[in-house]
PDB file of C-alpha atoms in Angstrom:
ATOM      1  CA  UNK O   1     -39.867 -13.832  55.510  1.00  0.00           C
ATOM      2  CA  UNK O   2     -38.437 -11.967  52.487  1.00  0.00           C
ATOM      3  CA  UNK O   3     -36.540  -9.560  54.578  1.00  0.00           C
ATOM      4  CA  UNK O   4     -35.011 -12.642  56.416  1.00  0.00           C
ATOM      5  CA  UNK O   5     -34.257 -14.331  53.120  1.00  0.00           C
ATOM      6  CA  UNK O   6     -32.405 -11.186  51.611  1.00  0.00           C
ATOM      7  CA  UNK O   7     -30.465 -10.797  54.850  1.00  0.00           C
ATOM      8  CA  UNK O   8     -29.195 -14.465  54.903  1.00  0.00           C
ATOM      9  CA  UNK O   9     -28.443 -14.093  51.112  1.00  0.00           C
ATOM     10  CA  UNK O  10     -26.316 -11.123  51.580  1.00  0.00           C
ATOM     11  CA  UNK O  11     -24.422 -12.649  54.534  1.00  0.00           C
ATOM     12  CA  UNK O  12     -24.064 -15.673  52.450  1.00  0.00           C
ATOM     13  CA  UNK O  13     -22.383 -13.642  49.422  1.00  0.00           C
ATOM     14  CA  UNK O  14     -20.150 -11.787  51.751  1.00  0.00           C
ATOM     15  CA  UNK O  15     -18.829 -14.929  53.321  1.00  0.00           C
ATOM     16  CA  UNK O  16     -18.165 -16.463  49.872  1.00  0.00           C
ATOM     17  CA  UNK O  17     -16.129 -13.414  49.022  1.00  0.00           C
ATOM     18  CA  UNK O  18     -14.155 -13.599  52.203  1.00  0.00           C
ATOM     19  CA  UNK O  19     -13.478 -17.388  51.650  1.00  0.00           C
ATOM     20  CA  UNK O  20     -12.446 -16.682  47.920  1.00  0.00           C
ATOM     21  CA  UNK O  21     -10.065 -14.062  49.023  1.00  0.00           C
ATOM     22  CA  UNK O  22      -8.369 -16.253  51.747  1.00  0.00           C
ATOM     23  CA  UNK O  23      -8.254 -19.069  49.493  1.00  0.00           C
ATOM     24  CA  UNK O  24      -6.506 -17.250  46.942  1.00  0.00           C
ATOM     25  CA  UNK O  25      -3.682 -15.760  48.898  1.00  0.00           C
ATOM     26  CA  UNK O  26      -3.322 -18.792  51.088  1.00  0.00           C
ATOM     27  CA  UNK O  27      -2.779 -21.157  48.195  1.00  0.00           C
ATOM     28  CA  UNK O  28       0.034 -18.943  46.776  1.00  0.00           C
ATOM     29  CA  UNK O  29       1.809 -19.382  50.031  1.00  0.00           C
ATOM     30  CA  UNK O  30       2.209 -23.093  49.376  1.00  0.00           C
ATOM     31  CA  UNK O  31       5.907 -24.237  48.981  1.00  0.00           C
ATOM     32  CA  UNK O  32       6.929 -25.156  45.597  1.00  0.00           C
ATOM     33  CA  UNK O  33       6.729 -23.640  42.159  1.00  0.00           C
ATOM     34  CA  UNK O  34       4.193 -25.069  39.621  1.00  0.00           C
ATOM     35  CA  UNK O  35       6.214 -23.865  36.709  1.00  0.00           C
ATOM     36  CA  UNK O  36       9.190 -26.153  37.556  1.00  0.00           C
ATOM     37  CA  UNK O  37       6.797 -29.220  37.876  1.00  0.00           C
ATOM     38  CA  UNK O  38       5.214 -28.405  34.480  1.00  0.00           C
ATOM     39  CA  UNK O  39       8.643 -28.202  32.952  1.00  0.00           C
ATOM     40  CA  UNK O  40       9.756 -31.550  34.580  1.00  0.00           C
ATOM     41  CA  UNK O  41      11.011 -30.313  37.853  1.00  0.00           C
ATOM     42  CA  UNK O  42      14.564 -29.554  38.806  1.00  0.00           C
ATOM     43  CA  UNK O  43      15.948 -32.894  37.011  1.00  0.00           C
ATOM     44  CA  UNK O  44      14.860 -31.487  33.672  1.00  0.00           C
ATOM     45  CA  UNK O  45      16.986 -28.186  34.419  1.00  0.00           C
ATOM     46  CA  UNK O  46      14.891 -25.859  32.597  1.00  0.00           C
ATOM     47  CA  UNK O  47      16.433 -22.607  31.329  1.00  0.00           C
ATOM     48  CA  UNK O  48      15.338 -19.203  32.720  1.00  0.00           C
ATOM     49  CA  UNK O  49      14.017 -18.355  29.276  1.00  0.00           C
ATOM     50  CA  UNK O  50      11.727 -21.362  29.479  1.00  0.00           C
ATOM     51  CA  UNK O  51      10.602 -20.638  32.908  1.00  0.00           C
ATOM     52  CA  UNK O  52       9.851 -17.038  32.033  1.00  0.00           C
ATOM     53  CA  UNK O  53       7.801 -18.013  28.884  1.00  0.00           C
ATOM     54  CA  UNK O  54       5.612 -20.524  30.976  1.00  0.00           C
ATOM     55  CA  UNK O  55       5.106 -17.726  33.736  1.00  0.00           C
ATOM     56  CA  UNK O  56       3.852 -15.299  30.981  1.00  0.00           C
ATOM     57  CA  UNK O  57       1.718 -17.867  29.439  1.00  0.00           C
ATOM     58  CA  UNK O  58      -0.021 -18.657  32.692  1.00  0.00           C
ATOM     59  CA  UNK O  59      -0.127 -15.006  33.920  1.00  0.00           C
ATOM     60  CA  UNK O  60       2.117 -15.836  36.876  1.00  0.00           C
ATOM     61  CA  UNK O  61       4.426 -13.001  36.166  1.00  0.00           C
ATOM     62  CA  UNK O  62       1.882 -10.483  37.072  1.00  0.00           C
ATOM     63  CA  UNK O  63       1.772  -8.779  40.755  1.00  0.00           C
ATOM     64  CA  UNK O  64      -0.375 -11.055  43.016  1.00  0.00           C
ATOM     65  CA  UNK O  65      -3.129  -8.470  43.501  1.00  0.00           C
ATOM     66  CA  UNK O  66      -3.617  -8.315  39.746  1.00  0.00           C
ATOM     67  CA  UNK O  67      -3.767 -12.241  39.580  1.00  0.00           C
ATOM     68  CA  UNK O  68      -6.282 -12.084  42.272  1.00  0.00           C
ATOM     69  CA  UNK O  69      -8.467  -9.295  40.574  1.00  0.00           C
ATOM     70  CA  UNK O  70      -8.275 -11.126  37.200  1.00  0.00           C
ATOM     71  CA  UNK O  71      -9.117 -14.611  38.819  1.00  0.00           C
ATOM     72  CA  UNK O  72     -12.034 -13.009  40.874  1.00  0.00           C
ATOM     73  CA  UNK O  73     -13.478 -11.500  37.699  1.00  0.00           C
ATOM     74  CA  UNK O  74     -13.293 -14.961  35.802  1.00  0.00           C
ATOM     75  CA  UNK O  75     -14.857 -17.045  38.865  1.00  0.00           C
ATOM     76  CA  UNK O  76     -17.800 -14.309  38.942  1.00  0.00           C
ATOM     77  CA  UNK O  77     -18.411 -15.329  35.290  1.00  0.00           C
ATOM     78  CA  UNK O  78     -18.131 -19.031  35.983  1.00  0.00           C
ATOM     79  CA  UNK O  79     -14.703 -19.329  34.493  1.00  0.00           C
ATOM     80  CA  UNK O  80     -12.503 -21.245  37.064  1.00  0.00           C
ATOM     81  CA  UNK O  81      -9.566 -21.501  34.760  1.00  0.00           C
ATOM     82  CA  UNK O  82      -7.598 -24.283  33.201  1.00  0.00           C
ATOM     83  CA  UNK O  83      -5.314 -26.980  34.940  1.00  0.00           C
ATOM     84  CA  UNK O  84      -1.680 -26.040  34.948  1.00  0.00           C
ATOM     85  CA  UNK O  85      -0.731 -29.624  34.584  1.00  0.00           C
ATOM     86  CA  UNK O  86      -2.803 -30.891  31.774  1.00  0.00           C
ATOM     87  CA  UNK O  87      -4.578 -27.634  30.470  1.00  0.00           C
ATOM     88  CA  UNK O  88      -7.946 -29.106  30.879  1.00  0.00           C
ATOM     89  CA  UNK O  89     -10.790 -26.723  32.068  1.00  0.00           C
ATOM     90  CA  UNK O  90     -11.309 -26.997  35.809  1.00  0.00           C
ATOM     91  CA  UNK O  91     -15.049 -26.801  35.476  1.00  0.00           C
ATOM     92  CA  UNK O  92     -14.933 -30.045  33.379  1.00  0.00           C
ATOM     93  CA  UNK O  93     -12.922 -31.847  36.125  1.00  0.00           C
ATOM     94  CA  UNK O  94     -15.179 -30.644  38.756  1.00  0.00           C
ATOM     95  CA  UNK O  95     -18.265 -31.617  36.924  1.00  0.00           C
ATOM     96  CA  UNK O  96     -16.842 -35.118  36.455  1.00  0.00           C
ATOM     97  CA  UNK O  97     -16.037 -35.499  40.128  1.00  0.00           C
ATOM     98  CA  UNK O  98     -18.811 -33.642  41.952  1.00  0.00           C
ATOM     99  CA  UNK O  99     -21.487 -36.283  41.293  1.00  0.00           C
ATOM    100  CA  UNK O 100     -19.334 -39.086  42.630  1.00  0.00           C
ATOM    101  CA  UNK O 101     -18.829 -37.062  45.940  1.00  0.00           C
ATOM    102  CA  UNK O 102     -22.524 -36.477  46.157  1.00  0.00           C
ATOM    103  CA  UNK O 103     -23.261 -40.059  45.632  1.00  0.00           C
ATOM    104  CA  UNK O 104     -21.201 -40.614  48.751  1.00  0.00           C
ATOM    105  CA  UNK O 105     -22.294 -37.781  50.898  1.00  0.00           C
ATOM    106  CA  UNK O 106     -25.946 -37.857  50.182  1.00  0.00           C
ATOM    107  CA  UNK O 107     -26.427 -41.536  51.234  1.00  0.00           C
ATOM    108  CA  UNK O 108     -24.275 -40.947  54.383  1.00  0.00           C
ATOM    109  CA  UNK O 109     -26.303 -37.987  55.338  1.00  0.00           C
ATOM    110  CA  UNK O 110     -29.697 -39.829  54.810  1.00  0.00           C
ATOM    111  CA  UNK O 111     -28.289 -42.897  56.804  1.00  0.00           C
ATOM    112  CA  UNK O 112     -26.838 -40.786  59.831  1.00  0.00           C
ATOM    113  CA  UNK O 113     -30.036 -38.776  59.990  1.00  0.00           C
ATOM    114  CA  UNK O 114     -32.452 -41.727  60.065  1.00  0.00           C
ATOM    115  CA  UNK O 115     -30.251 -43.793  62.426  1.00  0.00           C
ATOM    116  CA  UNK O 116     -29.156 -41.045  64.611  1.00  0.00           C
ATOM    117  CA  UNK O 117     -32.849 -39.790  65.147  1.00  0.00           C
ATOM    118  CA  UNK O 118     -34.170 -43.140  65.646  1.00  0.00           C
ATOM    119  CA  UNK O 119     -31.585 -44.246  68.188  1.00  0.00           C
ATOM    120  CA  UNK O 120     -31.915 -40.817  69.889  1.00  0.00           C
ATOM    121  CA  UNK O 121     -35.799 -41.302  70.194  1.00  0.00           C
ATOM    122  CA  UNK O 122     -35.182 -44.885  71.385  1.00  0.00           C
ATOM    123  CA  UNK O 123     -32.721 -43.941  74.204  1.00  0.00           C
ATOM    124  CA  UNK O 124     -34.791 -40.991  75.308  1.00  0.00           C
ATOM    125  CA  UNK O 125     -38.014 -43.096  75.782  1.00  0.00           C
ATOM    126  CA  UNK O 126     -35.938 -45.713  77.829  1.00  0.00           C
ATOM    127  CA  UNK O 127     -34.075 -43.243  79.967  1.00  0.00           C
ATOM    128  CA  UNK O 128     -32.902 -45.017  83.096  1.00  0.00           C
ATOM    129  CA  UNK O 129     -33.246 -48.437  81.543  1.00  0.00           C
ATOM    130  CA  UNK O 130     -30.269 -50.548  80.272  1.00  0.00           C
ATOM    131  CA  UNK O 131     -30.856 -49.630  76.610  1.00  0.00           C
ATOM    132  CA  UNK O 132     -30.228 -45.932  77.396  1.00  0.00           C
ATOM    133  CA  UNK O 133     -26.494 -46.080  78.481  1.00  0.00           C
ATOM    134  CA  UNK O 134     -25.710 -48.732  75.773  1.00  0.00           C
ATOM    135  CA  UNK O 135     -26.978 -46.498  73.052  1.00  0.00           C
ATOM    136  CA  UNK O 136     -25.239 -43.425  74.519  1.00  0.00           C
ATOM    137  CA  UNK O 137     -21.930 -45.315  74.915  1.00  0.00           C
ATOM    138  CA  UNK O 138     -22.117 -46.565  71.442  1.00  0.00           C
ATOM    139  CA  UNK O 139     -22.745 -43.083  70.156  1.00  0.00           C
ATOM    140  CA  UNK O 140     -19.750 -41.750  72.124  1.00  0.00           C
ATOM    141  CA  UNK O 141     -17.561 -44.386  70.518  1.00  0.00           C
ATOM    142  CA  UNK O 142     -18.716 -43.552  67.168  1.00  0.00           C
ATOM    143  CA  UNK O 143     -17.950 -39.808  67.693  1.00  0.00           C
ATOM    144  CA  UNK O 144     -14.526 -40.401  69.330  1.00  0.00           C
ATOM    145  CA  UNK O 145     -13.115 -42.677  66.500  1.00  0.00           C
ATOM    146  CA  UNK O 146     -11.576 -40.923  63.617  1.00  0.00           C
ATOM    147  CA  UNK O 147     -13.203 -41.645  60.221  1.00  0.00           C
ATOM    148  CA  UNK O 148     -10.095 -43.459  58.906  1.00  0.00           C
ATOM    149  CA  UNK O 149      -9.966 -45.847  61.946  1.00  0.00           C
ATOM    150  CA  UNK O 150     -13.623 -46.584  61.310  1.00  0.00           C
ATOM    151  CA  UNK O 151     -12.869 -47.017  57.615  1.00  0.00           C
ATOM    152  CA  UNK O 152     -10.014 -49.455  58.333  1.00  0.00           C
ATOM    153  CA  UNK O 153     -11.902 -51.510  60.837  1.00  0.00           C
ATOM    154  CA  UNK O 154     -14.985 -51.877  58.350  1.00  0.00           C
ATOM    155  CA  UNK O 155     -12.542 -53.104  55.614  1.00  0.00           C
ATOM    156  CA  UNK O 156     -10.853 -55.385  58.123  1.00  0.00           C
ATOM    157  CA  UNK O 157     -14.085 -56.901  59.041  1.00  0.00           C
ATOM    158  CA  UNK O 158     -16.238 -56.950  56.102  1.00  0.00           C
ATOM    159  CA  UNK O 159     -13.765 -57.148  53.223  1.00  0.00           C
ATOM    160  CA  UNK O 160     -10.705 -59.096  54.718  1.00  0.00           C
ATOM    161  CA  UNK O 161     -12.380 -61.417  57.433  1.00  0.00           C
ATOM    162  CA  UNK O 162     -15.759 -62.009  56.045  1.00  0.00           C
ATOM    163  CA  UNK O 163     -15.116 -61.248  52.302  1.00  0.00           C
ATOM    164  CA  UNK O 164     -18.759 -59.720  51.931  1.00  0.00           C
ATOM    165  CA  UNK O 165     -17.848 -56.527  50.391  1.00  0.00           C
ATOM    166  CA  UNK O 166     -15.073 -55.112  48.171  1.00  0.00           C
ATOM    167  CA  UNK O 167     -12.547 -53.063  50.016  1.00  0.00           C
ATOM    168  CA  UNK O 168     -11.864 -50.274  47.692  1.00  0.00           C
ATOM    169  CA  UNK O 169     -12.888 -48.992  44.141  1.00  0.00           C
ATOM    170  CA  UNK O 170     -15.946 -47.464  42.387  1.00  0.00           C
ATOM    171  CA  UNK O 171     -18.220 -48.660  39.872  1.00  0.00           C
ATOM    172  CA  UNK O 172     -20.557 -46.226  37.829  1.00  0.00           C
ATOM    173  CA  UNK O 173     -24.156 -46.579  38.826  1.00  0.00           C
ATOM    174  CA  UNK O 174     -25.196 -46.729  35.098  1.00  0.00           C
ATOM    175  CA  UNK O 175     -22.953 -49.512  34.436  1.00  0.00           C
ATOM    176  CA  UNK O 176     -23.684 -51.851  37.324  1.00  0.00           C
ATOM    177  CA  UNK O 177     -26.265 -50.681  39.978  1.00  0.00           C
ATOM    178  CA  UNK O 178     -25.628 -53.634  42.166  1.00  0.00           C
ATOM    179  CA  UNK O 179     -21.669 -53.314  41.949  1.00  0.00           C
ATOM    180  CA  UNK O 180     -22.040 -49.566  42.659  1.00  0.00           C
ATOM    181  CA  UNK O 181     -24.105 -50.380  45.733  1.00  0.00           C
ATOM    182  CA  UNK O 182     -21.751 -52.855  47.068  1.00  0.00           C
ATOM    183  CA  UNK O 183     -18.733 -50.410  46.711  1.00  0.00           C
ATOM    184  CA  UNK O 184     -20.801 -47.590  48.451  1.00  0.00           C
ATOM    185  CA  UNK O 185     -21.657 -49.400  51.598  1.00  0.00           C
ATOM    186  CA  UNK O 186     -18.403 -49.343  53.458  1.00  0.00           C
ATOM    187  CA  UNK O 187     -17.468 -45.633  52.484  1.00  0.00           C
ATOM    188  CA  UNK O 188     -20.977 -44.340  53.455  1.00  0.00           C
ATOM    189  CA  UNK O 189     -20.881 -46.364  56.759  1.00  0.00           C
ATOM    190  CA  UNK O 190     -17.464 -44.828  57.635  1.00  0.00           C
ATOM    191  CA  UNK O 191     -18.525 -41.286  56.662  1.00  0.00           C
ATOM    192  CA  UNK O 192     -21.840 -41.573  58.544  1.00  0.00           C
ATOM    193  CA  UNK O 193     -20.302 -42.851  62.048  1.00  0.00           C
ATOM    194  CA  UNK O 194     -19.495 -39.656  63.588  1.00  0.00           C
ATOM    195  CA  UNK O 195     -22.656 -37.710  62.283  1.00  0.00           C
ATOM    196  CA  UNK O 196     -24.928 -40.516  63.316  1.00  0.00           C
ATOM    197  CA  UNK O 197     -23.520 -40.234  67.059  1.00  0.00           C
ATOM    198  CA  UNK O 198     -23.822 -36.413  66.935  1.00  0.00           C
ATOM    199  CA  UNK O 199     -27.434 -36.755  65.748  1.00  0.00           C
ATOM    200  CA  UNK O 200     -28.469 -39.349  68.251  1.00  0.00           C
ATOM    201  CA  UNK O 201     -27.163 -37.291  71.181  1.00  0.00           C
ATOM    202  CA  UNK O 202     -28.738 -34.135  70.040  1.00  0.00           C
ATOM    203  CA  UNK O 203     -32.109 -36.034  69.298  1.00  0.00           C
ATOM    204  CA  UNK O 204     -31.940 -37.654  72.828  1.00  0.00           C
ATOM    205  CA  UNK O 205     -31.331 -34.300  74.545  1.00  0.00           C
ATOM    206  CA  UNK O 206     -33.996 -32.431  72.700  1.00  0.00           C
ATOM    207  CA  UNK O 207     -36.556 -35.134  73.111  1.00  0.00           C
ATOM    208  CA  UNK O 208     -35.990 -35.336  76.917  1.00  0.00           C
ATOM    209  CA  UNK O 209     -36.204 -31.427  77.138  1.00  0.00           C
ATOM    210  CA  UNK O 210     -39.366 -31.469  75.200  1.00  0.00           C
ATOM    211  CA  UNK O 211     -41.025 -34.341  77.278  1.00  0.00           C
ATOM    212  CA  UNK O 212     -40.704 -32.259  80.326  1.00  0.00           C
ATOM    213  CA  UNK O 213     -42.764 -29.328  79.137  1.00  0.00           C
ATOM    214  CA  UNK O 214     -46.310 -28.639  80.097  1.00  0.00           C
ATOM    215  CA  UNK O 215     -47.843 -29.330  76.619  1.00  0.00           C
ATOM    216  CA  UNK O 216     -46.741 -32.932  76.907  1.00  0.00           C
ATOM    217  CA  UNK O 217     -48.227 -33.312  80.405  1.00  0.00           C
ATOM    218  CA  UNK O 218     -51.384 -31.747  79.076  1.00  0.00           C
ATOM    219  CA  UNK O 219     -51.476 -34.238  75.915  1.00  0.00           C
ATOM    220  CA  UNK O 220     -51.153 -37.288  78.417  1.00  0.00           C
ATOM    221  CA  UNK O 221     -53.811 -35.929  80.769  1.00  0.00           C
ATOM    222  CA  UNK O 222     -56.242 -35.799  77.843  1.00  0.00           C
ATOM    223  CA  UNK O 223     -55.690 -39.591  77.357  1.00  0.00           C
ATOM    224  CA  UNK O 224     -53.566 -39.460  74.278  1.00  0.00           C
ATOM    225  CA  UNK O 225     -51.787 -42.756  73.572  1.00  0.00           C
ATOM    226  CA  UNK O 226     -47.933 -42.594  74.532  1.00  0.00           C
ATOM    227  CA  UNK O 227     -46.928 -43.390  70.907  1.00  0.00           C
ATOM    228  CA  UNK O 228     -49.152 -40.480  69.640  1.00  0.00           C
ATOM    229  CA  UNK O 229     -47.608 -38.121  72.294  1.00  0.00           C
ATOM    230  CA  UNK O 230     -44.085 -39.037  71.317  1.00  0.00           C
ATOM    231  CA  UNK O 231     -44.391 -38.958  67.628  1.00  0.00           C
ATOM    232  CA  UNK O 232     -46.968 -36.204  66.975  1.00  0.00           C
ATOM    233  CA  UNK O 233     -46.111 -33.822  69.603  1.00  0.00           C
ATOM    234  CA  UNK O 234     -42.731 -34.360  71.257  1.00  0.00           C
ATOM    235  CA  UNK O 235     -40.634 -35.600  68.310  1.00  0.00           C
ATOM    236  CA  UNK O 236     -41.906 -32.743  65.960  1.00  0.00           C
ATOM    237  CA  UNK O 237     -40.724 -30.168  68.134  1.00  0.00           C
ATOM    238  CA  UNK O 238     -37.590 -31.950  69.268  1.00  0.00           C
ATOM    239  CA  UNK O 239     -36.451 -32.140  65.649  1.00  0.00           C
ATOM    240  CA  UNK O 240     -36.103 -28.307  65.441  1.00  0.00           C
ATOM    241  CA  UNK O 241     -32.410 -28.194  66.666  1.00  0.00           C
ATOM    242  CA  UNK O 242     -31.662 -31.475  65.027  1.00  0.00           C
ATOM    243  CA  UNK O 243     -32.314 -29.708  61.469  1.00  0.00           C
ATOM    244  CA  UNK O 244     -29.585 -27.275  62.107  1.00  0.00           C
ATOM    245  CA  UNK O 245     -26.978 -29.964  63.299  1.00  0.00           C
ATOM    246  CA  UNK O 246     -27.738 -32.046  60.297  1.00  0.00           C
ATOM    247  CA  UNK O 247     -27.188 -28.952  58.007  1.00  0.00           C
ATOM    248  CA  UNK O 248     -23.813 -28.368  59.623  1.00  0.00           C
ATOM    249  CA  UNK O 249     -22.873 -31.970  59.490  1.00  0.00           C
ATOM    250  CA  UNK O 250     -23.349 -31.898  55.627  1.00  0.00           C
ATOM    251  CA  UNK O 251     -20.317 -29.445  55.491  1.00  0.00           C
ATOM    252  CA  UNK O 252     -18.482 -31.557  57.686  1.00  0.00           C
ATOM    253  CA  UNK O 253     -19.120 -34.686  55.678  1.00  0.00           C
ATOM    254  CA  UNK O 254     -17.623 -32.980  52.669  1.00  0.00           C
ATOM    255  CA  UNK O 255     -14.339 -32.577  54.698  1.00  0.00           C
ATOM    256  CA  UNK O 256     -14.483 -36.046  56.088  1.00  0.00           C
ATOM    257  CA  UNK O 257     -14.932 -37.456  52.626  1.00  0.00           C
ATOM    258  CA  UNK O 258     -11.130 -36.342  52.132  1.00  0.00           C
ATOM    259  CA  UNK O 259     -10.042 -39.263  54.036  1.00  0.00           C
ATOM    260  CA  UNK O 260     -12.835 -41.601  53.130  1.00  0.00           C
ATOM    261  CA  UNK O 261     -12.319 -41.080  49.397  1.00  0.00           C
ATOM    262  CA  UNK O 262      -8.510 -41.754  49.908  1.00  0.00           C
ATOM    263  CA  UNK O 263      -9.085 -44.884  51.905  1.00  0.00           C
ATOM    264  CA  UNK O 264     -11.608 -46.445  49.650  1.00  0.00           C
ATOM    265  CA  UNK O 265     -10.228 -45.157  46.280  1.00  0.00           C
ATOM    266  CA  UNK O 266     -13.395 -43.217  45.580  1.00  0.00           C
ATOM    267  CA  UNK O 267     -12.626 -40.986  42.770  1.00  0.00           C
ATOM    268  CA  UNK O 268     -14.585 -37.895  43.887  1.00  0.00           C
ATOM    269  CA  UNK O 269     -13.678 -34.357  44.450  1.00  0.00           C
ATOM    270  CA  UNK O 270     -11.206 -34.878  47.476  1.00  0.00           C
ATOM    271  CA  UNK O 271      -9.037 -37.212  45.673  1.00  0.00           C
ATOM    272  CA  UNK O 272      -8.753 -34.736  42.747  1.00  0.00           C
ATOM    273  CA  UNK O 273      -7.899 -31.980  45.473  1.00  0.00           C
ATOM    274  CA  UNK O 274      -5.158 -34.169  46.993  1.00  0.00           C
ATOM    275  CA  UNK O 275      -3.613 -35.047  43.434  1.00  0.00           C
ATOM    276  CA  UNK O 276      -3.760 -31.216  42.708  1.00  0.00           C
ATOM    277  CA  UNK O 277      -2.044 -30.398  45.947  1.00  0.00           C
ATOM    278  CA  UNK O 278       0.945 -32.681  45.159  1.00  0.00           C
ATOM    279  CA  UNK O 279       1.364 -31.128  41.662  1.00  0.00           C
ATOM    280  CA  UNK O 280       0.640 -27.404  42.823  1.00  0.00           C
ATOM    281  CA  UNK O 281      -2.154 -27.065  40.478  1.00  0.00           C
ATOM    282  CA  UNK O 282      -3.452 -23.812  41.812  1.00  0.00           C
ATOM    283  CA  UNK O 283      -6.616 -23.510  39.562  1.00  0.00           C
ATOM    284  CA  UNK O 284      -7.884 -27.007  40.482  1.00  0.00           C
ATOM    285  CA  UNK O 285      -7.114 -26.277  44.368  1.00  0.00           C
ATOM    286  CA  UNK O 286      -8.944 -23.252  44.065  1.00  0.00           C
ATOM    287  CA  UNK O 287     -11.894 -24.745  42.066  1.00  0.00           C
ATOM    288  CA  UNK O 288     -12.315 -27.634  44.523  1.00  0.00           C
ATOM    289  CA  UNK O 289     -12.169 -25.612  47.641  1.00  0.00           C
ATOM    290  CA  UNK O 290     -14.461 -22.793  46.370  1.00  0.00           C
ATOM    291  CA  UNK O 291     -16.893 -25.386  45.128  1.00  0.00           C
ATOM    292  CA  UNK O 292     -16.788 -26.991  48.773  1.00  0.00           C
ATOM    293  CA  UNK O 293     -17.352 -23.483  50.229  1.00  0.00           C
ATOM    294  CA  UNK O 294     -20.272 -22.730  47.837  1.00  0.00           C
ATOM    295  CA  UNK O 295     -21.995 -25.957  48.762  1.00  0.00           C
ATOM    296  CA  UNK O 296     -21.339 -25.593  52.367  1.00  0.00           C
ATOM    297  CA  UNK O 297     -22.911 -22.039  52.374  1.00  0.00           C
ATOM    298  CA  UNK O 298     -25.848 -23.130  50.230  1.00  0.00           C
ATOM    299  CA  UNK O 299     -26.654 -26.083  52.484  1.00  0.00           C
ATOM    300  CA  UNK O 300     -26.440 -23.841  55.561  1.00  0.00           C
ATOM    301  CA  UNK O 301     -28.688 -21.169  53.918  1.00  0.00           C
ATOM    302  CA  UNK O 302     -31.161 -23.932  53.167  1.00  0.00           C
ATOM    303  CA  UNK O 303     -30.926 -25.054  56.650  1.00  0.00           C
ATOM    304  CA  UNK O 304     -31.663 -21.667  58.000  1.00  0.00           C
ATOM    305  CA  UNK O 305     -34.596 -21.112  55.627  1.00  0.00           C
ATOM    306  CA  UNK O 306     -35.900 -24.577  56.736  1.00  0.00           C
ATOM    307  CA  UNK O 307     -35.760 -23.642  60.336  1.00  0.00           C
ATOM    308  CA  UNK O 308     -37.523 -20.299  59.782  1.00  0.00           C
ATOM    309  CA  UNK O 309     -40.351 -21.971  58.107  1.00  0.00           C
ATOM    310  CA  UNK O 310     -40.798 -24.596  60.918  1.00  0.00           C
ATOM    311  CA  UNK O 311     -40.166 -21.920  63.625  1.00  0.00           C
ATOM    312  CA  UNK O 312     -41.802 -18.611  62.576  1.00  0.00           C
ATOM    313  CA  UNK O 313     -40.170 -16.856  65.752  1.00  0.00           C
ATOM    314  CA  UNK O 314     -36.858 -16.872  63.854  1.00  0.00           C
ATOM    315  CA  UNK O 315     -38.220 -14.594  60.926  1.00  0.00           C
ATOM    316  CA  UNK O 316     -38.940 -11.739  63.276  1.00  0.00           C
ATOM    317  CA  UNK O 317     -35.947 -11.784  65.514  1.00  0.00           C
TER     318      UNK O 317
END
């Protein structure tokens, strides 16, 4: 197990280094000059001396490879730099925004996993009946619809037509727990739609595959009740591939949260990223994307370790 753990940790560190390298150089290929934006744009008509002074202050006058090495050294020490626009520490902005994104992603993950596994098991146990194609068609619809379409439909139904829930906004949980939950429902539903469909399909397929194996027939031949066979034997083994899928979906939810946060005016990491792209704020962009990569790699590492714990064969391959 320890050998497997160190091998996965080494691969994760190497992956993060590759992501950081690609991130740094790709961001500097973006059109536009952040120095001109800081000085007020072309309308302000900054002098060459002013531009050169700001470049020197920000370290943008150095060769790109020197900027990269300097940035990589600072990042390895936990220093993500300061914003080019308002000179605030990037780490402070990330610390303020990350909890809000997690407040959206974690409930959506729990919701999609619970509903997807339940619907998948329900459809598998009713294979050949009317409930199976209905559940499968609903899952296909949820998977096919883009997240922004789901979000707008939810707003149109529950906010505009019925008036039950607020269409946009965010209320801190500490100030108003009930208000926070009311503002969370629609974004969480929109974000969890596609993952729920994927989890449902994977659970159904895995459950049916396990149900056809010899140990299930043996359990039934011994006289075990069907619910005991389904819950204690089939589902436990059927969830092994679902664990991997759920882990991958968490990373996908961070990507999908970009549109969800924008549609519902949720002040998380992704709205910070969109604002930073419009102002060419390189340190903020690098910090947000790098943090998302770290979270994605960490979640996948945890998923691999959980899979290795429940399936010992993985450790020895």
